[in-house]
CSV table of C-alpha atoms and ligand atoms in Angstrom, one decimal:
chain,number,residue,atom,x,y,z
A,1,UNK,CA,57.4,119.2,91.2
A,2,UNK,CA,57.2,116.6,93.7
A,3,UNK,CA,59.2,114.6,91.5
A,4,UNK,CA,62.0,117.4,90.8
A,5,UNK,CA,63.3,117.0,94.8
A,6,UNK,CA,63.1,113.5,94.4
A,7,UNK,CA,65.2,113.5,91.9
A,8,UNK,CA,67.9,116.0,94.2
A,9,UNK,CA,67.3,113.8,97.0
A,10,UNK,CA,68.8,111.4,95.1
A,11,UNK,CA,71.3,113.6,93.4
A,12,UNK,CA,72.9,114.7,96.8
A,13,UNK,CA,72.4,110.7,98.6
A,14,UNK,CA,74.3,109.7,95.1
A,15,UNK,CA,77.3,112.0,96.8
A,16,UNK,CA,77.0,111.5,100.2
A,17,UNK,CA,80.1,109.3,100.8
A,18,UNK,CA,78.1,105.7,102.6
A,19,UNK,CA,77.9,106.0,106.8
A,20,UNK,CA,78.0,101.8,107.0
A,21,UNK,CA,81.7,101.8,105.3
A,22,UNK,CA,84.9,103.1,105.3
A,23,UNK,CA,84.3,104.0,108.8
A,24,UNK,CA,88.0,105.1,111.4
A,25,UNK,CA,88.4,101.6,113.4
A,26,UNK,CA,87.5,102.4,117.0
A,27,UNK,CA,88.7,101.8,119.8
A,28,UNK,CA,89.4,98.8,121.3
A,29,UNK,CA,90.6,98.5,125.1
A,30,UNK,CA,94.2,95.8,124.0
A,31,UNK,CA,95.3,96.7,120.5
A,32,UNK,CA,95.4,93.5,119.3
A,33,UNK,CA,96.3,92.5,115.7
A,34,UNK,CA,94.4,89.9,113.5
A,35,UNK,CA,98.0,90.2,110.7
A,36,UNK,CA,99.9,89.3,113.5
A,37,UNK,CA,98.4,86.9,115.1
A,38,UNK,CA,97.6,85.6,111.6
A,39,UNK,CA,101.3,84.8,110.7
A,40,UNK,CA,101.6,83.1,114.3
A,41,UNK,CA,98.7,80.2,112.4
A,42,UNK,CA,96.2,80.5,114.4
A,43,UNK,CA,92.3,80.3,112.6
A,44,UNK,CA,89.9,82.3,112.8
A,45,UNK,CA,87.2,79.2,113.7
A,46,UNK,CA,90.3,78.9,116.9
A,47,UNK,CA,89.0,82.6,118.1
A,48,UNK,CA,85.8,82.6,116.9
A,49,UNK,CA,83.8,79.7,117.9
A,50,UNK,CA,80.6,80.3,116.9
A,51,UNK,CA,78.3,77.7,119.5
A,52,UNK,CA,74.6,77.1,118.4
A,53,UNK,CA,73.0,78.7,117.2
A,54,UNK,CA,75.6,79.6,114.8
A,55,UNK,CA,74.2,83.8,115.1
A,56,UNK,CA,77.3,85.4,115.9
A,57,UNK,CA,80.7,84.1,115.5
A,58,UNK,CA,81.5,85.4,119.4
A,59,UNK,CA,85.3,86.8,121.1
A,60,UNK,CA,88.0,85.0,122.3
A,61,UNK,CA,87.9,83.9,126.6
A,62,UNK,CA,91.2,86.0,127.9
A,63,UNK,CA,91.7,81.9,128.1
A,64,UNK,CA,91.9,81.6,124.8
A,65,UNK,CA,95.2,84.6,124.8
A,66,UNK,CA,97.0,83.4,128.2
A,67,UNK,CA,97.5,80.1,126.7
A,68,UNK,CA,100.4,81.7,124.6
A,69,UNK,CA,100.5,85.4,126.8
A,70,UNK,CA,101.2,83.6,130.2
A,71,UNK,CA,104.8,83.4,128.7
A,72,UNK,CA,104.6,85.2,125.4
A,73,UNK,CA,105.7,89.4,125.5
A,74,UNK,CA,104.6,88.7,129.0
A,75,UNK,CA,106.3,92.6,130.3
A,76,UNK,CA,104.5,94.3,127.7
A,77,UNK,CA,101.9,96.8,129.6
A,78,UNK,CA,99.2,95.1,127.0
A,79,UNK,CA,99.6,92.2,128.4
A,80,UNK,CA,99.3,92.2,131.5
A,81,UNK,CA,96.7,94.9,130.9
A,82,UNK,CA,94.8,91.5,129.8
A,83,UNK,CA,96.0,88.7,131.9
A,84,UNK,CA,94.5,91.2,135.3
A,85,UNK,CA,91.3,91.3,133.7
A,86,UNK,CA,91.8,86.8,133.2
A,87,UNK,CA,93.0,86.5,136.1
A,88,UNK,CA,89.9,88.8,137.7
A,89,UNK,CA,87.6,86.9,135.3
A,90,UNK,CA,86.7,89.9,133.6
A,91,UNK,CA,85.8,89.9,129.8
A,92,UNK,CA,88.1,92.5,127.5
A,93,UNK,CA,84.9,94.9,126.7
A,94,UNK,CA,86.5,94.9,122.5
A,95,UNK,CA,84.3,97.3,120.6
A,96,UNK,CA,81.6,96.7,117.9
A,97,UNK,CA,82.6,96.9,114.6
A,98,UNK,CA,80.0,95.5,112.6
A,99,UNK,CA,76.0,95.5,114.0
A,100,UNK,CA,73.0,95.5,112.0
A,101,UNK,CA,70.4,95.5,114.9
A,102,UNK,CA,68.1,93.5,116.5
A,103,UNK,CA,65.2,92.9,114.5
A,104,UNK,CA,67.1,91.9,111.6
A,105,UNK,CA,67.6,87.7,110.9
A,106,UNK,CA,71.4,86.6,110.8
A,107,UNK,CA,72.4,83.5,111.2
A,108,UNK,CA,76.6,83.1,110.4
A,109,UNK,CA,76.3,79.6,110.5
A,110,UNK,CA,74.5,79.2,107.9
A,111,UNK,CA,76.5,80.7,105.7
A,112,UNK,CA,79.6,79.0,106.5
A,113,UNK,CA,81.3,76.6,103.8
A,114,UNK,CA,78.3,78.3,101.2
A,115,UNK,CA,80.2,78.5,97.8
A,116,UNK,CA,81.1,81.2,97.2
A,117,UNK,CA,80.8,83.7,100.5
A,118,UNK,CA,83.7,83.7,103.3
A,119,UNK,CA,84.6,85.8,106.2
A,120,UNK,CA,86.2,87.7,103.8
A,121,UNK,CA,83.0,88.9,101.5
A,122,UNK,CA,81.6,90.3,104.9
A,123,UNK,CA,84.4,91.5,107.0
A,124,UNK,CA,87.5,92.5,104.0
A,125,UNK,CA,90.8,91.6,104.4
A,126,UNK,CA,91.1,90.2,107.8
A,127,UNK,CA,94.1,88.3,108.3
A,128,UNK,CA,96.0,91.4,106.9
A,129,UNK,CA,94.6,93.9,108.9
A,130,UNK,CA,96.4,95.7,112.5
A,131,UNK,CA,93.3,97.0,113.5
A,132,UNK,CA,89.6,96.7,111.9
A,133,UNK,CA,87.3,98.9,110.6
A,134,UNK,CA,83.6,99.1,109.0
A,135,UNK,CA,85.0,98.2,105.7
A,136,UNK,CA,83.2,96.5,103.9
A,137,UNK,CA,78.6,97.1,103.5
A,138,UNK,CA,77.0,95.3,105.1
A,139,UNK,CA,73.0,97.3,105.1
A,140,UNK,CA,69.9,96.1,103.5
A,141,UNK,CA,71.6,97.1,99.8
A,142,UNK,CA,74.2,94.7,100.7
A,143,UNK,CA,73.2,91.1,102.2
A,144,UNK,CA,70.1,91.5,99.0
A,145,UNK,CA,73.0,92.0,96.0
A,146,UNK,CA,74.5,89.0,97.6
A,147,UNK,CA,71.4,86.9,97.4
A,148,UNK,CA,70.6,88.1,94.0
A,149,UNK,CA,74.4,86.8,92.7
A,150,UNK,CA,74.1,83.7,94.6
A,151,UNK,CA,70.3,82.9,94.0
A,152,UNK,CA,69.5,83.0,98.2
A,153,UNK,CA,65.8,83.7,99.0
A,154,UNK,CA,65.2,87.4,99.3
A,155,UNK,CA,61.3,87.8,99.8
A,156,UNK,CA,61.1,90.8,102.7
A,157,UNK,CA,60.1,87.6,105.7
A,158,UNK,CA,63.6,86.0,105.1
A,159,UNK,CA,65.6,88.7,107.0
A,160,UNK,CA,62.8,90.5,109.0
A,161,UNK,CA,60.8,88.4,111.1
A,162,UNK,CA,56.4,89.1,111.0
A,163,UNK,CA,55.3,90.9,113.7
B,1,HEC,C1,94.3,85.1,118.6
B,1,HEC,C2,92.8,84.9,118.6
B,1,HEC,C3,91.9,85.8,117.0
B,1,HEC,C4,91.7,85.2,115.8
B,1,HEC,C5,93.0,83.6,115.3
B,1,HEC,C6,91.3,86.3,115.2
B,1,HEC,N1,90.4,86.2,115.8
B,1,HEC,FE1,89.3,87.8,114.8
B,1,HEC,N2,89.1,89.5,116.3
B,1,HEC,C7,90.1,88.9,117.2
B,1,HEC,C8,89.4,89.9,118.7
B,1,HEC,C9,90.3,89.6,120.4
B,1,HEC,C10,88.0,90.4,118.0
B,1,HEC,C11,88.0,92.0,119.0
B,1,HEC,C12,89.5,93.8,118.3
B,1,HEC,C13,89.9,93.9,117.2
B,1,HEC,O1,87.9,94.1,116.4
B,1,HEC,O2,90.2,93.3,116.7
B,1,HEC,C14,88.3,89.8,117.2
B,1,HEC,C15,87.6,90.9,115.4
B,1,HEC,C16,87.0,89.9,114.5
B,1,HEC,C17,86.1,91.0,114.2
B,1,HEC,C18,84.8,92.3,113.8
B,1,HEC,C19,84.0,91.6,115.3
B,1,HEC,C20,83.6,92.6,115.6
B,1,HEC,O3,83.0,93.7,115.9
B,1,HEC,O4,82.1,92.8,113.9
B,1,HEC,C21,86.1,90.1,112.8
B,1,HEC,C22,84.9,91.0,111.9
B,1,HEC,C23,86.6,88.9,113.0
B,1,HEC,N3,88.0,89.3,114.2
B,1,HEC,C24,86.9,88.1,112.0
B,1,HEC,C25,88.0,87.7,111.7
B,1,HEC,C26,88.6,86.5,110.9
B,1,HEC,C27,88.2,86.9,109.2
B,1,HEC,C28,89.5,85.6,111.1
B,1,HEC,C29,90.9,84.8,110.3
B,1,HEC,C30,90.9,85.0,109.4
B,1,HEC,C31,90.2,85.7,112.5
B,1,HEC,N4,89.0,86.8,113.2
B,1,HEC,C32,90.6,85.3,113.5
B,1,HEC,C33,90.3,87.6,118.2
B,1,HEC,C34,91.1,87.2,117.1
B,2,HEC,C1,77.3,87.1,104.9
B,2,HEC,C2,77.7,88.0,105.7
B,2,HEC,C3,78.8,87.4,107.0
B,2,HEC,C4,79.9,86.2,106.6
B,2,HEC,C5,80.1,85.4,105.4
B,2,HEC,C6,80.5,85.9,108.0
B,2,HEC,N1,80.2,86.9,108.9
B,2,HEC,FE1,80.6,87.8,110.8
B,2,HEC,N2,79.8,89.1,110.8
B,2,HEC,C7,78.3,89.2,109.6
B,2,HEC,C8,77.4,90.6,109.9
B,2,HEC,C9,76.2,90.8,109.6
B,2,HEC,C10,77.6,91.3,111.3
B,2,HEC,C11,76.8,91.7,112.6
B,2,HEC,C12,76.4,91.4,113.6
B,2,HEC,C13,75.2,91.3,114.9
B,2,HEC,O1,75.2,92.6,114.1
B,2,HEC,O2,74.6,90.7,115.0
B,2,HEC,C14,79.2,90.1,112.0
B,2,HEC,C15,79.4,89.5,112.8
B,2,HEC,C16,81.0,88.7,113.1
B,2,HEC,C17,81.2,89.3,114.6
B,2,HEC,C18,81.7,90.0,115.9
B,2,HEC,C19,81.0,89.2,117.3
B,2,HEC,C20,79.2,88.5,116.8
B,2,HEC,O3,79.1,87.6,116.8
B,2,HEC,O4,78.0,89.3,116.4
B,2,HEC,C21,82.7,88.4,114.2
B,2,HEC,C22,83.7,88.0,115.3
B,2,HEC,C23,82.4,88.2,112.5
B,2,HEC,N3,81.2,88.6,112.6
B,2,HEC,C24,83.0,87.4,112.8
B,2,HEC,C25,83.5,86.5,111.4
B,2,HEC,C26,83.7,85.5,110.8
B,2,HEC,C27,85.0,85.0,111.6
B,2,HEC,C28,83.2,85.2,110.3
B,2,HEC,C29,84.4,83.7,109.0
B,2,HEC,C30,84.5,82.4,109.5
B,2,HEC,C31,82.5,85.9,109.7
B,2,HEC,N4,82.3,86.6,110.2
B,2,HEC,C32,81.9,85.1,107.7
B,2,HEC,C33,78.6,88.6,108.5
B,2,HEC,C34,79.6,88.3,108.1
B,3,HEC,C1,99.4,81.4,120.0
B,3,HEC,C2,99.7,81.5,120.5
B,3,HEC,C3,99.0,83.2,120.5
B,3,HEC,C4,97.7,83.6,121.6
B,3,HEC,C5,96.9,82.4,121.7
B,3,HEC,C6,97.4,85.4,121.5
B,3,HEC,N1,99.1,85.4,121.5
B,3,HEC,FE1,99.2,87.4,120.8
B,3,HEC,N2,100.1,88.1,120.4
B,3,HEC,C7,101.3,86.6,120.8
B,3,HEC,C8,102.1,86.4,119.9
B,3,HEC,C9,104.0,85.4,118.9
B,3,HEC,C10,103.1,87.9,119.7
B,3,HEC,C11,104.1,88.6,119.5
B,3,HEC,C12,104.0,89.2,117.9
B,3,HEC,C13,105.2,90.1,117.1
B,3,HEC,O1,105.3,91.2,118.2
B,3,HEC,O2,105.7,89.7,116.4
B,3,HEC,C14,101.7,88.4,120.2
B,3,HEC,C15,101.3,89.3,120.0
B,3,HEC,C16,100.0,90.5,120.7
B,3,HEC,C17,100.5,92.0,120.9
B,3,HEC,C18,101.3,92.0,121.4
B,3,HEC,C19,102.0,92.7,122.6
B,3,HEC,C20,103.4,93.8,122.3
B,3,HEC,O3,103.1,95.0,123.4
B,3,HEC,O4,104.4,93.9,121.7
B,3,HEC,C21,99.0,91.2,121.5
B,3,HEC,C22,98.2,93.0,122.6
B,3,HEC,C23,98.5,91.1,122.1
B,3,HEC,N3,99.1,89.8,121.2
B,3,HEC,C24,96.6,90.3,122.6
B,3,HEC,C25,96.5,89.3,122.1
B,3,HEC,C26,94.8,88.9,122.8
B,3,HEC,C27,94.3,89.7,123.3
B,3,HEC,C28,94.8,87.4,122.7
B,3,HEC,C29,93.6,86.7,122.9
B,3,HEC,C30,91.9,86.8,121.9
B,3,HEC,C31,95.7,87.1,122.1
B,3,HEC,N4,96.8,87.9,121.7
B,3,HEC,C32,96.8,85.6,121.6
B,3,HEC,C33,101.0,85.2,120.3
B,3,HEC,C34,99.3,84.8,121.1
B,4,HEC,C1,78.1,87.1,100.1
B,4,HEC,C2,77.0,87.0,99.7
B,4,HEC,C3,76.1,86.9,100.9
B,4,HEC,C4,76.1,88.4,101.9
B,4,HEC,C5,77.1,89.4,101.6
B,4,HEC,C6,74.3,88.3,103.6
B,4,HEC,N1,74.1,86.3,102.6
B,4,HEC,FE1,72.5,86.0,103.7
B,4,HEC,N2,72.7,84.0,101.7
B,4,HEC,C7,73.9,84.0,101.1
B,4,HEC,C8,73.7,82.7,100.7
B,4,HEC,C9,74.9,82.4,99.3
B,4,HEC,C10,72.8,82.2,101.9
B,4,HEC,C11,72.1,81.1,100.9
B,4,HEC,C12,72.4,80.1,101.6
B,4,HEC,C13,72.0,78.2,102.2
B,4,HEC,O1,72.4,77.3,100.8
B,4,HEC,O2,72.0,77.5,102.5
B,4,HEC,C14,71.9,82.9,102.2
B,4,HEC,C15,71.2,82.6,103.7
B,4,HEC,C16,70.5,83.7,104.6
B,4,HEC,C17,69.6,83.2,105.6
B,4,HEC,C18,69.4,82.4,105.6
B,4,HEC,C19,67.6,82.1,103.8
B,4,HEC,C20,66.9,80.9,104.6
B,4,HEC,O3,66.1,81.1,104.4
B,4,HEC,O4,67.4,79.3,103.6
B,4,HEC,C21,69.2,84.3,105.8
B,4,HEC,C22,68.4,85.0,106.8
B,4,HEC,C23,70.3,85.1,105.2
B,4,HEC,N3,71.6,84.5,104.4
B,4,HEC,C24,70.3,86.6,105.6
B,4,HEC,C25,71.3,87.8,105.5
B,4,HEC,C26,71.3,89.6,106.0
B,4,HEC,C27,70.5,89.6,106.8
B,4,HEC,C28,72.4,89.7,105.1
B,4,HEC,C29,73.6,91.5,105.8
B,4,HEC,C30,73.4,91.3,106.9
B,4,HEC,C31,73.2,88.6,105.0
B,4,HEC,N4,72.2,87.9,103.8
B,4,HEC,C32,74.4,88.9,103.5
B,4,HEC,C33,74.9,84.7,100.9
B,4,HEC,C34,74.9,86.6,101.3
B,5,HEC,C1,69.4,89.1,103.0
B,5,HEC,C2,68.3,90.5,104.0
B,5,HEC,C3,67.1,90.8,104.3
B,5,HEC,C4,65.9,91.7,103.3
B,5,HEC,C5,65.5,89.5,102.1
B,5,HEC,C6,65.2,92.3,103.4
B,5,HEC,N1,65.8,93.4,104.2
B,5,HEC,FE1,65.0,94.5,104.8
B,5,HEC,N2,66.5,95.1,106.3
B,5,HEC,C7,68.1,94.2,106.2
B,5,HEC,C8,68.6,95.0,107.0
B,5,HEC,C9,70.1,93.7,106.9
B,5,HEC,C10,67.9,96.1,107.5
B,5,HEC,C11,69.6,97.1,108.0
B,5,HEC,C12,70.1,97.9,107.2
B,5,HEC,C13,70.9,99.1,108.2
B,5,HEC,O1,71.9,98.7,109.1
B,5,HEC,O2,70.9,99.9,108.0
B,5,HEC,C14,66.8,95.7,107.2
B,5,HEC,C15,66.4,97.1,107.1
B,5,HEC,C16,65.0,97.4,106.6
B,5,HEC,C17,64.3,98.9,107.5
B,5,HEC,C18,64.5,99.4,107.8
B,5,HEC,C19,64.9,100.2,107.0
B,5,HEC,C20,65.5,102.0,107.6
B,5,HEC,O3,66.3,102.8,107.0
B,5,HEC,O4,65.6,101.8,109.2
B,5,HEC,C21,63.5,98.1,106.6
B,5,HEC,C22,62.0,98.7,106.5
B,5,HEC,C23,63.1,97.2,106.0
B,5,HEC,N3,64.2,96.1,105.9
B,5,HEC,C24,62.2,96.2,105.3
B,5,HEC,C25,62.2,95.1,104.2
B,5,HEC,C26,61.4,95.1,102.9
B,5,HEC,C27,60.0,95.6,102.8
B,5,HEC,C28,61.7,93.8,102.0
B,5,HEC,C29,61.4,93.2,101.0
B,5,HEC,C30,60.9,93.9,100.2
B,5,HEC,C31,63.2,93.4,103.1
B,5,HEC,N4,63.5,94.8,103.6
B,5,HEC,C32,64.2,92.2,102.5
B,5,HEC,C33,68.1,92.9,105.7
B,5,HEC,C34,67.2,92.6,104.9
């Protein structure tokens, strides 16, 4: 009986949509468009600086935005909100799009400059997106699948520290 229950579970799992991908874009306090800002000629690294040790790509400071928006579209209500936060020394509370649990070891810098690994492999064609959503799967299976393809280490302790 046990294998029948197990089999039914597998079939059911195969039919359920993967909750980890194709989620709707989350609410963002300011409607920032990657498409529009790539068109202006900005590069990913100008806003996502990956400070040492490189675990996080990070979000830009309001000062990075205000370098242009002190004049560009200054009349827009969205830019006025941005300018207001900047003046008060506050950050924009961006809603996270991609998150993995804290207890998983992940480092952005370790994945940079690696042959055949780009931002788009893990985040999709961001430069063409007006809004971002979790369009790429970054589950354990997805991590391990790429590691297998690229001959990167796949032992459990590579991504999970021993406790
Ligand atoms: C002008 C600054 C700027 C540039 C240039 C920029 N970004 Fe962003 N990025 C942001 C801001 C602001 C957010 C937060 C709002 C959002 O999620 O859309 C963000 C969010 C993201 C996120 C989602 C982060 C999360 O919470 O999971 C990814 C992934 C990302 N950017 C990748 C890129 C890539 C790849 C490029 C280059 C093609 C790029 N960005 C260029 C400012 C920038
Ligand atoms: C190998 C997969 C992978 C690659 C390549 C990658 N990212 Fe990420 N990114 C992630 C994961 C996983 C997270 C979630 C991290 C977390 O929750 O700690 C993330 C989160 C982010 C975030 C949210 C803020 C943060 O620092 O956690 C931004 C912004 C981001 N990535 C931008 C980029 C940019 C820009 C590039 C290319 C220069 C890039 N990523 C390349 C996997 C990747
Ligand atoms: C290099 C200059 C530059 C930087 C830096 C920059 N922007 Fe922009 N931004 C522009 C330009 C140019 C437009 C107008 C694009 C268009 O409408 O075609 C724009 C448009 C916008 C708009 C739409 C405004 C409206 O109401 O139409 C928002 C919101 C915005 N930017 C937010 C940001 C945020 C947030 C940052 C920092 C993360 C940022 N920008 C950084 C140049 C810049
Ligand atoms: C698109 C392919 C790709 C994806 C997706 C990917 N990785 Fe990697 N990862 C690599 C490659 C290639 C290396 C080896 C880098 C090198 O040679 O230095 C690596 C290295 C690592 C390392 C360092 C291993 C070591 O000790 O040398 C860790 C930790 C890691 N990845 C965690 C993750 C986690 C966690 C995820 C999922 C959230 C993930 N990776 C997703 C390609 C990927
Ligand atoms: C390349 C990175 C990577 C490797 C290698 C890896 N894991 Fe994971 N693991 C992850 C990530 C990322 C998550 C979190 C997935 C998520 O967000 O749901 C995770 C989650 C888990 C969880 C929690 C599952 C859950 O449903 O919450 C367990 C248990 C686990 N891993 C065990 C293992 C074991 C055992 C191995 C060795 C066979 C292993 N992992 C190898 C990246 C990895």
